[in-house]
Amino acid sequence: MRTIDWVDDAIVLVDQTRLPGELTYLRITTVADLIDAIQRLAVRGAPALGVAGAMGVALAARTGEPIAPLRAARPTAVNLAWGVDQAAANADPLARALEIRDEDLSACLAMGARGADLLAEHAATRVMTVCNTGGLATVERGTALGVIQTMHERGVLAEALALETRPLLQGARLTAWELARMGAPHRLIVDSAGPFLLARGAADAVLIGADRIAANGDTANKIGSYSLALGACRAGVPFLVIAPETTIDLATPTGDAIHIEDRGAAEVVSLGGVKIAPDGTQALNPAFDVTPADLITAIVTDRRVIRLDRGETP
């Protein structure tokens, strides 16, 4: 199953807002519709957004729509702007978009192998993860969840613990769905239980993806990642970031320079369209947080392992 692809002059992508109840696909033929799909999270995940951005430029070449709004549709994820820029700089935007799609497939396989090898060095068989970093966040397989899939295929995965990931429950809706499809042993936990369960020895390592990695190694990822990093540090277990080289943004010096998207109060005060807070309740809703580099053991990319704990930098 490919999360996003180019079929018959259109972008075809899984509508992730319908999962886990229904597996449906959207056919996108305009940049405006693609922006809408991105902003309502029908397509999400940094690598998948890179592919979407590139394919959106190919659409724009046919429809005449501007690409600037597409590039800015989700400001924290560097891959979206990168994909737009890559395709826009090519004489044949569609050819470059398809290259980016295929490069993502190869990158996920490489990250899975490198990450699983590194975890084997730590004798880690029980892992904890947040949000969704599987095939739904890429074209296929995934970043952090791709490592878990590789461990499962090698027969060394004892258990994956997935955080539900409030407020939109990507862990419960998407990661648990992907883990079940691959037949991997897993349990779902509430977000606030993660650090405590690490302290009690429930996992041997924490794996997260990334939406942007600064030049010093600070990493922006789904909200809740920072608290897991603090818990992992206290528990003395490795904390690994799994992301392609394209997510490293050397133009951003530190995490302080990363713009963090706030998605508004509605996602916090309601759940599935049902109000869970009194009328008029205000909310803060940062979609991402930033984990400082000194809490990260290593960044695993498709090309290398960057040991931040040994003083290496991206």
Short mmCIF file of C-alpha atoms in Angstrom, two decimals:
data_model
loop_
_atom_site.label_atom_id
_atom_site.label_comp_id
_atom_site.label_asym_id
_atom_site.label_seq_id
_atom_site.Cartn_x
_atom_site.Cartn_y
_atom_site.Cartn_z
CA MET A 1 0.00 0.00 0.00
CA ARG A 2 1.36 3.39 -1.00
CA THR A 3 0.25 6.35 1.05
CA ILE A 4 0.75 8.76 -1.83
CA ASP A 5 1.36 8.23 -5.55
CA TRP A 6 0.84 9.76 -8.99
CA VAL A 7 -1.83 7.94 -11.01
CA ASP A 8 -3.46 9.04 -14.28
CA ASP A 9 -2.39 12.70 -14.04
CA ALA A 10 -3.48 13.10 -10.43
CA ILE A 11 -2.20 12.64 -6.89
CA VAL A 12 -3.82 9.66 -5.20
CA LEU A 13 -3.44 9.49 -1.44
CA VAL A 14 -4.87 7.70 1.57
CA ASP A 15 -7.36 9.87 3.47
CA GLN A 16 -5.90 9.41 6.94
CA THR A 17 -8.78 11.25 8.59
CA ARG A 18 -10.96 8.19 7.86
CA LEU A 19 -8.68 5.65 9.54
CA PRO A 20 -8.93 3.26 11.25
CA GLY A 21 -12.59 2.85 10.40
CA GLU A 22 -12.27 3.07 6.63
CA LEU A 23 -9.42 2.85 4.13
CA THR A 24 -10.28 5.32 1.38
CA TYR A 25 -8.31 7.25 -1.22
CA LEU A 26 -8.53 10.83 -2.41
CA ARG A 27 -7.86 11.84 -6.02
CA ILE A 28 -6.30 15.31 -6.04
CA THR A 29 -6.23 17.31 -9.25
CA THR A 30 -5.69 20.89 -8.02
CA VAL A 31 -3.19 22.58 -5.75
CA ALA A 32 -6.05 24.05 -3.72
CA ASP A 33 -7.39 20.58 -2.96
CA LEU A 34 -3.91 19.39 -2.04
CA ILE A 35 -3.45 22.26 0.41
CA ASP A 36 -6.80 21.39 1.97
CA ALA A 37 -5.76 17.73 2.32
CA ILE A 38 -2.48 18.76 3.94
CA GLN A 39 -4.02 21.23 6.39
CA ARG A 40 -6.74 18.86 7.58
CA LEU A 41 -4.15 16.06 7.87
CA ALA A 42 -5.58 13.77 5.23
CA VAL A 43 -1.92 13.47 4.26
CA ARG A 44 0.75 14.06 6.90
CA GLY A 45 4.23 13.01 7.99
CA ALA A 46 7.35 14.88 6.90
CA PRO A 47 8.53 12.52 4.13
CA ALA A 48 5.03 12.11 2.69
CA LEU A 49 4.65 15.89 2.71
CA GLY A 50 7.89 16.19 0.74
CA VAL A 51 6.44 13.93 -1.94
CA ALA A 52 3.12 15.80 -1.81
CA GLY A 53 4.88 19.15 -2.21
CA ALA A 54 6.80 17.97 -5.26
CA MET A 55 3.72 16.42 -6.85
CA GLY A 56 1.81 19.62 -6.10
CA VAL A 57 4.26 21.57 -8.25
CA ALA A 58 3.56 19.09 -11.06
CA LEU A 59 -0.14 19.82 -10.64
CA ALA A 60 0.51 23.55 -10.64
CA ALA A 61 2.38 23.23 -13.94
CA ARG A 62 -0.86 21.92 -15.42
CA THR A 63 -3.40 24.15 -13.64
CA GLY A 64 -1.48 27.42 -13.44
CA GLU A 65 -2.06 27.76 -9.69
CA PRO A 66 0.58 29.43 -7.49
CA ILE A 67 2.82 27.20 -5.40
CA ALA A 68 3.67 29.66 -2.61
CA PRO A 69 0.55 28.75 -0.54
CA LEU A 70 1.43 25.07 -0.89
CA ARG A 71 4.97 25.66 0.32
CA ALA A 72 3.63 27.40 3.45
CA ALA A 73 0.77 25.00 4.17
CA ARG A 74 2.55 23.46 7.19
CA PRO A 75 5.47 25.61 8.33
CA THR A 76 7.19 23.30 10.83
CA ALA A 77 7.75 20.37 8.46
CA VAL A 78 10.82 21.21 6.39
CA ASN A 79 10.20 18.44 3.85
CA LEU A 80 7.11 20.12 2.40
CA ALA A 81 8.98 23.26 1.39
CA TRP A 82 11.95 21.14 0.29
CA GLY A 83 9.77 19.04 -2.02
CA VAL A 84 8.18 22.14 -3.54
CA ASP A 85 11.59 23.74 -4.12
CA GLN A 86 13.07 20.58 -5.61
CA ALA A 87 10.31 20.16 -8.17
CA ALA A 88 10.08 23.88 -8.95
CA ALA A 89 13.79 24.00 -9.78
CA ASN A 90 13.48 21.14 -12.26
CA ALA A 91 12.59 21.57 -15.91
CA ASP A 92 10.27 18.58 -15.53
CA PRO A 93 8.56 18.91 -12.12
CA LEU A 94 6.74 15.58 -12.42
CA ALA A 95 9.93 13.68 -13.20
CA ARG A 96 11.57 15.14 -10.09
CA ALA A 97 8.47 14.39 -8.00
CA LEU A 98 8.57 10.74 -9.03
CA GLU A 99 12.27 10.61 -8.21
CA ILE A 100 11.53 11.96 -4.73
CA ARG A 101 8.84 9.30 -4.32
CA ASP A 102 11.27 6.54 -5.27
CA GLU A 103 14.06 8.01 -3.13
CA ASP A 104 11.71 7.90 -0.15
CA LEU A 105 11.11 4.19 -0.67
CA SER A 106 14.85 3.49 -0.64
CA ALA A 107 15.43 5.80 2.32
CA CYS A 108 12.87 4.02 4.48
CA LEU A 109 14.49 0.64 3.84
CA ALA A 110 17.90 2.05 4.73
CA MET A 111 16.66 3.76 7.92
CA GLY A 112 14.91 0.59 9.00
CA ALA A 113 18.08 -1.47 8.67
CA ARG A 114 20.37 1.09 10.34
CA GLY A 115 17.97 1.69 13.19
CA ALA A 116 17.42 -2.01 13.85
CA ASP A 117 21.19 -2.61 13.80
CA LEU A 118 21.76 0.18 16.33
CA LEU A 119 19.06 -1.16 18.63
CA ALA A 120 20.62 -4.62 18.41
CA GLU A 121 23.85 -3.09 19.78
CA HIS A 122 21.83 -1.94 22.79
CA ALA A 123 20.03 -5.32 23.09
CA ALA A 124 16.77 -3.38 22.79
CA THR A 125 13.72 -5.47 21.91
CA ARG A 126 10.96 -3.41 23.55
CA VAL A 127 10.44 0.05 22.08
CA MET A 128 8.21 3.05 22.71
CA THR A 129 7.09 5.52 20.05
CA VAL A 130 4.84 8.54 19.64
CA CYS A 131 2.56 9.78 16.85
CA ASN A 132 2.64 7.90 13.54
CA THR A 133 5.91 7.35 11.73
CA GLY A 134 5.00 4.37 9.56
CA GLY A 135 4.07 3.93 5.94
CA LEU A 136 1.28 6.46 6.42
CA ALA A 137 3.90 9.15 7.11
CA THR A 138 6.02 8.22 4.09
CA VAL A 139 5.30 6.42 0.82
CA GLU A 140 5.77 2.97 2.36
CA ARG A 141 7.25 1.42 5.57
CA GLY A 142 8.14 4.60 7.47
CA THR A 143 10.86 6.14 9.63
CA ALA A 144 10.70 5.17 13.33
CA LEU A 145 7.90 2.69 12.71
CA GLY A 146 9.90 1.40 9.77
CA VAL A 147 12.64 0.45 12.22
CA ILE A 148 10.04 -1.38 14.31
CA GLN A 149 8.81 -3.18 11.19
CA THR A 150 12.36 -4.26 10.37
CA MET A 151 12.81 -5.55 13.93
CA HIS A 152 9.57 -7.50 13.59
CA GLU A 153 10.67 -8.96 10.25
CA ARG A 154 13.95 -10.02 11.85
CA GLY A 155 12.07 -11.72 14.67
CA VAL A 156 13.61 -9.57 17.42
CA LEU A 157 10.71 -7.28 18.37
CA ALA A 158 9.30 -8.20 21.77
CA GLU A 159 6.81 -5.34 21.95
CA ALA A 160 6.05 -1.87 20.65
CA LEU A 161 4.37 0.60 22.99
CA ALA A 162 2.53 3.31 21.07
CA LEU A 163 1.42 6.57 22.67
CA GLU A 164 -2.13 7.53 21.70
CA THR A 165 -0.91 11.05 20.75
CA ARG A 166 -3.50 13.62 21.70
CA PRO A 167 -5.25 15.63 20.49
CA LEU A 168 -5.82 13.89 17.14
CA LEU A 169 -4.83 10.38 18.29
CA GLN A 170 -2.44 9.53 15.46
CA GLY A 171 -0.92 6.83 17.66
CA ALA A 172 -4.25 5.23 18.45
CA ARG A 173 -5.83 5.67 15.02
CA LEU A 174 -2.84 5.17 12.73
CA THR A 175 0.12 3.55 14.47
CA ALA A 176 -1.94 0.84 16.17
CA TRP A 177 -3.63 0.20 12.81
CA GLU A 178 -0.27 -0.20 11.06
CA LEU A 179 1.17 -2.39 13.81
CA ALA A 180 -1.88 -4.66 13.64
CA ARG A 181 -1.59 -4.93 9.86
CA MET A 182 2.04 -6.05 10.14
CA GLY A 183 1.21 -8.48 12.94
CA ALA A 184 3.65 -6.89 15.36
CA PRO A 185 3.15 -7.30 19.13
CA HIS A 186 2.02 -3.99 20.54
CA ARG A 187 0.04 -2.18 23.20
CA LEU A 188 -1.42 1.33 23.25
CA ILE A 189 -0.78 3.70 26.16
CA VAL A 190 -2.00 7.17 27.11
CA ASP A 191 0.49 9.94 26.46
CA SER A 192 1.09 10.87 30.09
CA ALA A 193 2.00 7.27 30.98
CA GLY A 194 5.08 7.22 28.74
CA PRO A 195 7.76 8.70 31.04
CA PHE A 196 6.48 6.74 34.06
CA LEU A 197 6.51 3.45 32.15
CA LEU A 198 10.06 4.16 31.02
CA ALA A 199 11.01 4.66 34.67
CA ARG A 200 9.46 1.28 35.46
CA GLY A 201 11.50 -0.44 32.74
CA ALA A 202 8.67 -1.04 30.24
CA ALA A 203 10.80 -0.24 27.19
CA ASP A 204 14.45 -0.54 26.21
CA ALA A 205 14.48 2.42 23.82
CA VAL A 206 12.38 5.30 22.48
CA LEU A 207 12.06 5.92 18.74
CA ILE A 208 10.60 9.08 17.22
CA GLY A 209 10.45 10.64 13.78
CA ALA A 210 11.17 14.28 13.00
CA ASP A 211 9.59 17.20 11.20
CA ARG A 212 12.71 19.36 11.25
CA ILE A 213 16.21 18.78 12.62
CA ALA A 214 18.30 21.88 13.29
CA ALA A 215 22.00 22.13 12.50
CA ASN A 216 22.93 21.45 16.12
CA GLY A 217 20.68 18.35 16.34
CA ASP A 218 17.69 19.90 18.14
CA THR A 219 14.66 18.08 16.77
CA ALA A 220 11.08 19.22 16.20
CA ASN A 221 8.57 16.38 16.29
CA LYS A 222 5.02 15.68 17.41
CA ILE A 223 4.09 17.19 20.76
CA GLY A 224 4.95 14.72 23.50
CA SER A 225 8.37 13.81 22.12
CA TYR A 226 10.21 16.13 24.54
CA SER A 227 8.59 14.55 27.60
CA LEU A 228 9.59 11.10 26.33
CA ALA A 229 13.17 12.32 25.88
CA LEU A 230 13.23 13.54 29.48
CA GLY A 231 11.82 10.23 30.65
CA ALA A 232 14.31 8.24 28.57
CA CYS A 233 17.21 10.29 29.95
CA ARG A 234 16.08 9.68 33.52
CA ALA A 235 15.57 5.97 32.84
CA GLY A 236 18.89 5.62 31.04
CA VAL A 237 17.48 4.21 27.81
CA PRO A 238 18.46 5.28 24.27
CA PHE A 239 16.39 7.98 22.59
CA LEU A 240 16.66 7.74 18.81
CA VAL A 241 15.44 10.09 16.08
CA ILE A 242 14.76 8.34 12.77
CA ALA A 243 14.49 10.67 9.79
CA PRO A 244 15.78 11.04 6.23
CA GLU A 245 18.65 13.38 5.43
CA THR A 246 16.12 15.72 3.81
CA THR A 247 14.66 16.52 7.26
CA ILE A 248 17.98 17.98 8.43
CA ASP A 249 17.83 21.75 7.96
CA LEU A 250 21.34 23.17 8.22
CA ALA A 251 19.91 26.67 7.61
CA THR A 252 18.19 26.47 11.01
CA PRO A 253 20.92 26.80 13.66
CA THR A 254 19.02 25.58 16.73
CA GLY A 255 15.59 24.48 17.84
CA ASP A 256 14.84 27.99 19.06
CA ALA A 257 14.59 29.08 15.41
CA ILE A 258 12.01 26.45 14.47
CA HIS A 259 8.52 27.84 13.97
CA ILE A 260 6.03 25.71 15.92
CA GLU A 261 2.57 25.48 14.40
CA ASP A 262 -0.39 26.02 16.75
CA ARG A 263 -3.48 24.31 15.37
CA GLY A 264 -6.05 26.19 17.45
CA ALA A 265 -8.39 25.30 20.27
CA ALA A 266 -10.95 23.18 18.42
CA GLU A 267 -8.80 20.02 18.40
CA VAL A 268 -8.28 20.27 22.17
CA VAL A 269 -11.78 21.14 23.36
CA SER A 270 -13.53 18.54 21.19
CA LEU A 271 -12.91 14.95 20.17
CA GLY A 272 -14.40 13.47 17.03
CA GLY A 273 -16.80 16.39 16.82
CA VAL A 274 -17.99 15.93 20.41
CA LYS A 275 -17.35 18.73 22.92
CA ILE A 276 -15.21 17.66 25.90
CA ALA A 277 -14.76 21.10 27.48
CA PRO A 278 -17.18 23.87 28.48
CA ASP A 279 -18.21 26.42 25.85
CA GLY A 280 -15.75 29.25 25.58
CA THR A 281 -12.76 27.28 26.85
CA GLN A 282 -9.51 28.55 25.35
CA ALA A 283 -6.60 26.23 24.62
CA LEU A 284 -2.97 26.10 23.60
CA ASN A 285 -2.37 23.52 20.90
CA PRO A 286 1.25 23.34 19.72
CA ALA A 287 1.41 20.57 17.12
CA PHE A 288 5.11 19.98 17.78
CA ASP A 289 7.74 20.36 20.46
CA VAL A 290 11.53 20.58 20.26
CA THR A 291 13.80 18.02 21.89
CA PRO A 292 17.25 19.44 22.68
CA ALA A 293 20.18 17.64 21.11
CA ASP A 294 21.69 16.73 24.48
CA LEU A 295 18.72 14.45 25.18
CA ILE A 296 19.10 12.55 21.89
CA THR A 297 21.30 9.48 21.72
CA ALA A 298 21.52 9.35 17.93
CA ILE A 299 19.89 10.50 14.71
CA VAL A 300 19.49 7.67 12.21
CA THR A 301 19.13 8.73 8.59
CA ASP A 302 19.12 6.87 5.30
CA ARG A 303 22.86 7.57 4.93
CA ARG A 304 24.40 7.53 8.40
CA VAL A 305 24.06 7.29 12.17
CA ILE A 306 24.86 10.58 13.92
CA ARG A 307 25.86 9.88 17.52
CA LEU A 308 24.89 13.07 19.32
CA ASP A 309 25.79 11.40 22.61
CA ARG A 310 29.40 11.25 21.35
CA GLY A 311 29.56 14.87 20.26
CA GLU A 312 28.74 14.34 16.59
CA THR A 313 26.49 16.87 14.82
CA PRO A 314 24.42 16.76 11.65
#
